[in-house]
Short mmCIF file of C-alpha atoms in Angstrom, two decimals:
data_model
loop_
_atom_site.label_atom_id
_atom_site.label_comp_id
_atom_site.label_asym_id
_atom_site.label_seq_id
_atom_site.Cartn_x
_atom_site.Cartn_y
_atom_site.Cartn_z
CA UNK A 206 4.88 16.44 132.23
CA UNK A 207 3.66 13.29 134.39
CA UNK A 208 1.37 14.97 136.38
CA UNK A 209 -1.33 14.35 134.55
CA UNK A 210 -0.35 11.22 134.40
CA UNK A 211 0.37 10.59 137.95
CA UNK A 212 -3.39 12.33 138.78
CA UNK A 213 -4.99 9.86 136.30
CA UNK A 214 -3.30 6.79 138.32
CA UNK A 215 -4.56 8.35 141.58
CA UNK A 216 -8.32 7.94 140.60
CA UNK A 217 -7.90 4.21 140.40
CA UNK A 218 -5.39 3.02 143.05
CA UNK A 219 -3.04 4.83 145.88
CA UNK A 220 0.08 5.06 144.26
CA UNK A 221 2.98 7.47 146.60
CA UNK A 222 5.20 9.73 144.77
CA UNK A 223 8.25 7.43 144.82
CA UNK A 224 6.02 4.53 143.24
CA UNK A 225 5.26 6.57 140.94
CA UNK A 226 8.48 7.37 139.94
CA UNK A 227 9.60 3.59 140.37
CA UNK A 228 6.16 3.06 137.88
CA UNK A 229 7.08 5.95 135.34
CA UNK A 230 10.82 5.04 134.31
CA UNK A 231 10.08 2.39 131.63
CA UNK A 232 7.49 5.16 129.55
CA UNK A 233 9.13 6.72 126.80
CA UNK A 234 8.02 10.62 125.90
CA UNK A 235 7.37 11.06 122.39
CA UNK A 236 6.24 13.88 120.01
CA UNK A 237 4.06 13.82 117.12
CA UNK A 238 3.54 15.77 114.58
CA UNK A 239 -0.26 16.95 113.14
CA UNK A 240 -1.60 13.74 110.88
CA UNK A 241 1.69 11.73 111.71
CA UNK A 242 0.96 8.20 112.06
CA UNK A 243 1.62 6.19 115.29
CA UNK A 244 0.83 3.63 114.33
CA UNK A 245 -0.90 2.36 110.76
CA UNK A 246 -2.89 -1.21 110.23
CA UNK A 247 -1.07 -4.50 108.86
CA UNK A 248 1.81 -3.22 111.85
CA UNK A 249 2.17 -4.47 115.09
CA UNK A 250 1.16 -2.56 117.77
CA UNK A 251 4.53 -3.10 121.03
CA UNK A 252 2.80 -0.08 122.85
CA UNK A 253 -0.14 1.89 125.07
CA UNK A 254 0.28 5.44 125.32
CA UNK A 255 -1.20 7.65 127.89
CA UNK A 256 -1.93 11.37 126.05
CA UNK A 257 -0.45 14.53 127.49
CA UNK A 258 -1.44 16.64 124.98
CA UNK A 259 -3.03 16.74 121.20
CA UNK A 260 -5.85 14.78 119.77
CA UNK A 261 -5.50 11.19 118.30
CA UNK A 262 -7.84 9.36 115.95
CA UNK A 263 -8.00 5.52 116.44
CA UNK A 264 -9.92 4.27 113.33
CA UNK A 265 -9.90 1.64 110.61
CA UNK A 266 -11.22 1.24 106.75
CA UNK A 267 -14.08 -0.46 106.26
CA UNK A 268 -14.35 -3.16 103.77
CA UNK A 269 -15.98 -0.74 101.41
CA UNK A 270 -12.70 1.14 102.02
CA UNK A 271 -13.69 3.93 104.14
CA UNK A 272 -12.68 5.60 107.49
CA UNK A 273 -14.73 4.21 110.20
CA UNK A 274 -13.59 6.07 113.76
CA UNK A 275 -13.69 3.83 116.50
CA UNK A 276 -12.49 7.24 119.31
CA UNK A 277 -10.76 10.12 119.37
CA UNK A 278 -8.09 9.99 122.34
CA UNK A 279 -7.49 13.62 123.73
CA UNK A 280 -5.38 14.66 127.36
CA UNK A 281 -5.10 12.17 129.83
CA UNK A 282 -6.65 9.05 127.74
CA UNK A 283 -5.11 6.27 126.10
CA UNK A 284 -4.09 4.67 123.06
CA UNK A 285 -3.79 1.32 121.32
CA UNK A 286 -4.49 -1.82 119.26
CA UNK A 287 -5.11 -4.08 122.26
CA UNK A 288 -5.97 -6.87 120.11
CA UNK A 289 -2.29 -6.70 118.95
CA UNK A 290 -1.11 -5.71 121.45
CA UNK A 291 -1.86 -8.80 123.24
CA UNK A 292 -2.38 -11.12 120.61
CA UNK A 293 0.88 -10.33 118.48
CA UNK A 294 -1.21 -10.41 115.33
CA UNK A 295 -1.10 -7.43 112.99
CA UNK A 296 -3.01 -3.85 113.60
CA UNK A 297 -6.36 -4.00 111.69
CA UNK A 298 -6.17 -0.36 113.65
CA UNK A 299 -4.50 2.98 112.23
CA UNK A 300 -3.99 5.77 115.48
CA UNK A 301 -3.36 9.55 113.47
CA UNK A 302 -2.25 12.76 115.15
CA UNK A 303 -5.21 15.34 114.16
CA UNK A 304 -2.81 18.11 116.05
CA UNK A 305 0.39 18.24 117.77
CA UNK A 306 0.55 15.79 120.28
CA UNK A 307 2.84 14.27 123.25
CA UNK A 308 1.92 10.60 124.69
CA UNK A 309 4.01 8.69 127.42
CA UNK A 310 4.46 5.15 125.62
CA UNK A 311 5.08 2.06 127.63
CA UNK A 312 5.85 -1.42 126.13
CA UNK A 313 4.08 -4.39 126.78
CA UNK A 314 7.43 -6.12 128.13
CA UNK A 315 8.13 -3.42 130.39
CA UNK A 316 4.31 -3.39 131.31
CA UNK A 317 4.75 -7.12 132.51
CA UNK A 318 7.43 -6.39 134.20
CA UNK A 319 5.79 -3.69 136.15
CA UNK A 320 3.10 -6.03 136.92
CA UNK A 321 5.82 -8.41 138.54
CA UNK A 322 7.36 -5.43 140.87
CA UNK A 323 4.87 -3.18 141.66
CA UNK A 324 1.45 -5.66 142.13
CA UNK A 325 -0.73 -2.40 142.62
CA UNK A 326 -0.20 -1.47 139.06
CA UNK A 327 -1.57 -5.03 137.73
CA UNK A 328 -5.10 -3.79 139.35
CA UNK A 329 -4.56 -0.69 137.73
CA UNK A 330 -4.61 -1.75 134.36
CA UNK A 331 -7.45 -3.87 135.83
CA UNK A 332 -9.66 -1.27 136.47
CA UNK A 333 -8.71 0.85 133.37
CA UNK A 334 -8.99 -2.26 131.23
CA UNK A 335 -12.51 -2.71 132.84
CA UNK A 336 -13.57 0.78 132.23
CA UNK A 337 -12.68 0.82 128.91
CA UNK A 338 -15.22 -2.80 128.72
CA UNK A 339 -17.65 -0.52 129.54
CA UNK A 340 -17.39 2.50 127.66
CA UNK A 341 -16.86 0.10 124.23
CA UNK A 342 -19.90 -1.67 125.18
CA UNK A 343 -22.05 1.61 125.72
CA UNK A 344 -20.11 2.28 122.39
CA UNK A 345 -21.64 -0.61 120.93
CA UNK A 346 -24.87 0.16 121.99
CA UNK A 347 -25.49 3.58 120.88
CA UNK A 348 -24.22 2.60 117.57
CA UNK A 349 -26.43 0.41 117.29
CA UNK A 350 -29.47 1.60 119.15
CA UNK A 351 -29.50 5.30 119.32
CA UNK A 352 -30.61 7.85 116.39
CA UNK A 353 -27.71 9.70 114.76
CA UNK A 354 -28.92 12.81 116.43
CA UNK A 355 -28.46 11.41 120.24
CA UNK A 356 -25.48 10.20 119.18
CA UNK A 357 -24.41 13.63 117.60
CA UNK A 358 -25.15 14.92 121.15
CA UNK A 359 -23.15 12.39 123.21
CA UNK A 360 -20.10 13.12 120.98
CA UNK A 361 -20.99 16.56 121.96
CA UNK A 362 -20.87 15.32 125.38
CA UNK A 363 -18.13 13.38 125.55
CA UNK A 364 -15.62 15.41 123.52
CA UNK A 365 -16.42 18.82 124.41
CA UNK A 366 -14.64 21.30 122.49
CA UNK A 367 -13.17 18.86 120.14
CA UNK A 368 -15.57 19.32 117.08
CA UNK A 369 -13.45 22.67 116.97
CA UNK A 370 -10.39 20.82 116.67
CA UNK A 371 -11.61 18.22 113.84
CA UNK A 372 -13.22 17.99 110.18
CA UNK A 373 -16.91 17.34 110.33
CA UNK A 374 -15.72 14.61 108.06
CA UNK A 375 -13.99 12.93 111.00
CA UNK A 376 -17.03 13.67 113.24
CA UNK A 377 -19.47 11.44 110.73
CA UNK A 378 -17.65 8.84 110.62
CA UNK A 379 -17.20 8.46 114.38
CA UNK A 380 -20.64 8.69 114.46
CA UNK A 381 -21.21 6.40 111.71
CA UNK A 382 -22.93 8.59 109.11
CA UNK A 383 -22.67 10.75 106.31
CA UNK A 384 -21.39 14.23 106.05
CA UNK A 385 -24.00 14.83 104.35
CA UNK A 386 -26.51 13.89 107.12
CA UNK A 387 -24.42 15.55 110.05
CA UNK A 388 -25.05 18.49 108.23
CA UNK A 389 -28.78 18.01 108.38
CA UNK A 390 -28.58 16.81 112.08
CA UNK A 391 -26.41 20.11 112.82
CA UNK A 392 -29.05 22.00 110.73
CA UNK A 393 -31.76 20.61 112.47
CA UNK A 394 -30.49 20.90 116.25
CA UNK A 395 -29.65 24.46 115.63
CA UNK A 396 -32.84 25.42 114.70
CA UNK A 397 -34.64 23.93 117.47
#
C-alpha cells in the first residue's frame, strides 16, 4: 500500500527502506467513499494526504456561488488547504471524492516532528512544495493566457484518462468555462 508512496519519495531524495518505515508510521490510511467530503470550506484543514487510489476534486465556490476547480488529485499526488494548513485560518477550500478513494494522511504536528528526526524529509517537502510553486504558477498562467481550447488539451494532457472518470461539468469548471462551450471546444477538436 506504501509503495507508491515510498517510489514517489525516491524521485526527490534517497530515502532507505528502514527510513522509510521510520518516515511512514505517523500517516494514517483512510477510505473514502465516492462524493464523500474530506474536507469542506469554513473547516480547518490538520492534514496532507498523499493518494493511493481514486480521484479527488480540490475546488471552491466562487462569489457568484459556483464551483470553480482549482485540480483534480489522482494516484500518487497530494492533497490539501495549505493556506490552512499553515496558517490555522479556516478552509476557503472543499477536497470531494469523485470515486472510491484511499489517501495516506499525515498531520502537520507529526509532519514537524518528522522534520526534527529525519532532516532529509524537511528537503523533501522542499522540493515537493517547490514543484507544486511551479505547476500553480503555470496554472495561473494558462488560465489566464491560453484559449479554452489549449487549455482543454493540457487537461487532456495532464489527466489522461480522467475525463472518463468525471462529469464534463467538472471538466469546465477546471478549465474555467461553460459546459456549454466545452461542448463546442469538444465539437470543434473532433472534427478537425
Amino acid at each position: 500500500m506504501s509503495d507508491l508512496l515510498f517510489k514517489n519519495i525516491i524521485q526527490y531524495i534517497n530515502l532507505s527502506e528502514e527510513d522509510f518505515k521510520q518516515f511512514v508510521k505517523p500517516f494514517e490510511y483512510k477510505k473514502f467513499k465516492k462524493k464523500e467530503i474530506v474536507l469542506k470550506e469554513g473547516d480547518y484543514c490538520f492534514f496532507e494526504g498523499f493518494v493511493l487510489s481514486g480521484c479527488f476534486k480540490i475546488y471552491y465556490l466562487n462569489e457568484s456561488g459556483f464551483e470553480q476547480t482549482l485540480y483534480f488529485a489522482v494516484e500518487g499526488w497530494w492533497i490539501t488547504d495549505i493556506d490552512s494548513l499553515i496558517n490555522n485560518v479556516p478552509s476557503i477550500l472543499n477536497i470531494e471524492a469523485l470515486e472510491d478513494g484511499e489517501v495516506l494522511m499525515i498531520s502537520k504536528k507529526d509532519k514537524e516532528h518528522l522534520y526534527e528526526s529525519m532532516p532529509q524529509i524537511e528537503k523533501l517537502f522542499r522540493i515537493m512544495n517547490q514543484k507544486s510553486s511551479v505547476a500553480l504558477q503555470r496554472r495561473i498562467l494558462s488560465l489566464t493566457g491560453k484559449t479554452a481550447d489549449k487549455r482543454y488539451l493540457e487537461f487532456l494532457e495532464k489527466y489522461p484518462g480522467l475525463e472518463q472518470k468525471i462529469t464534463q461539468q467538472q471538466v469546465a469548471s477546471y478549465l474555467g468555462i461553460t459546459h456549454e462551450f466545452l461542448s463546442k471546444i469538444r465539437k470543434k477538436l473532433l472534427m478537425g
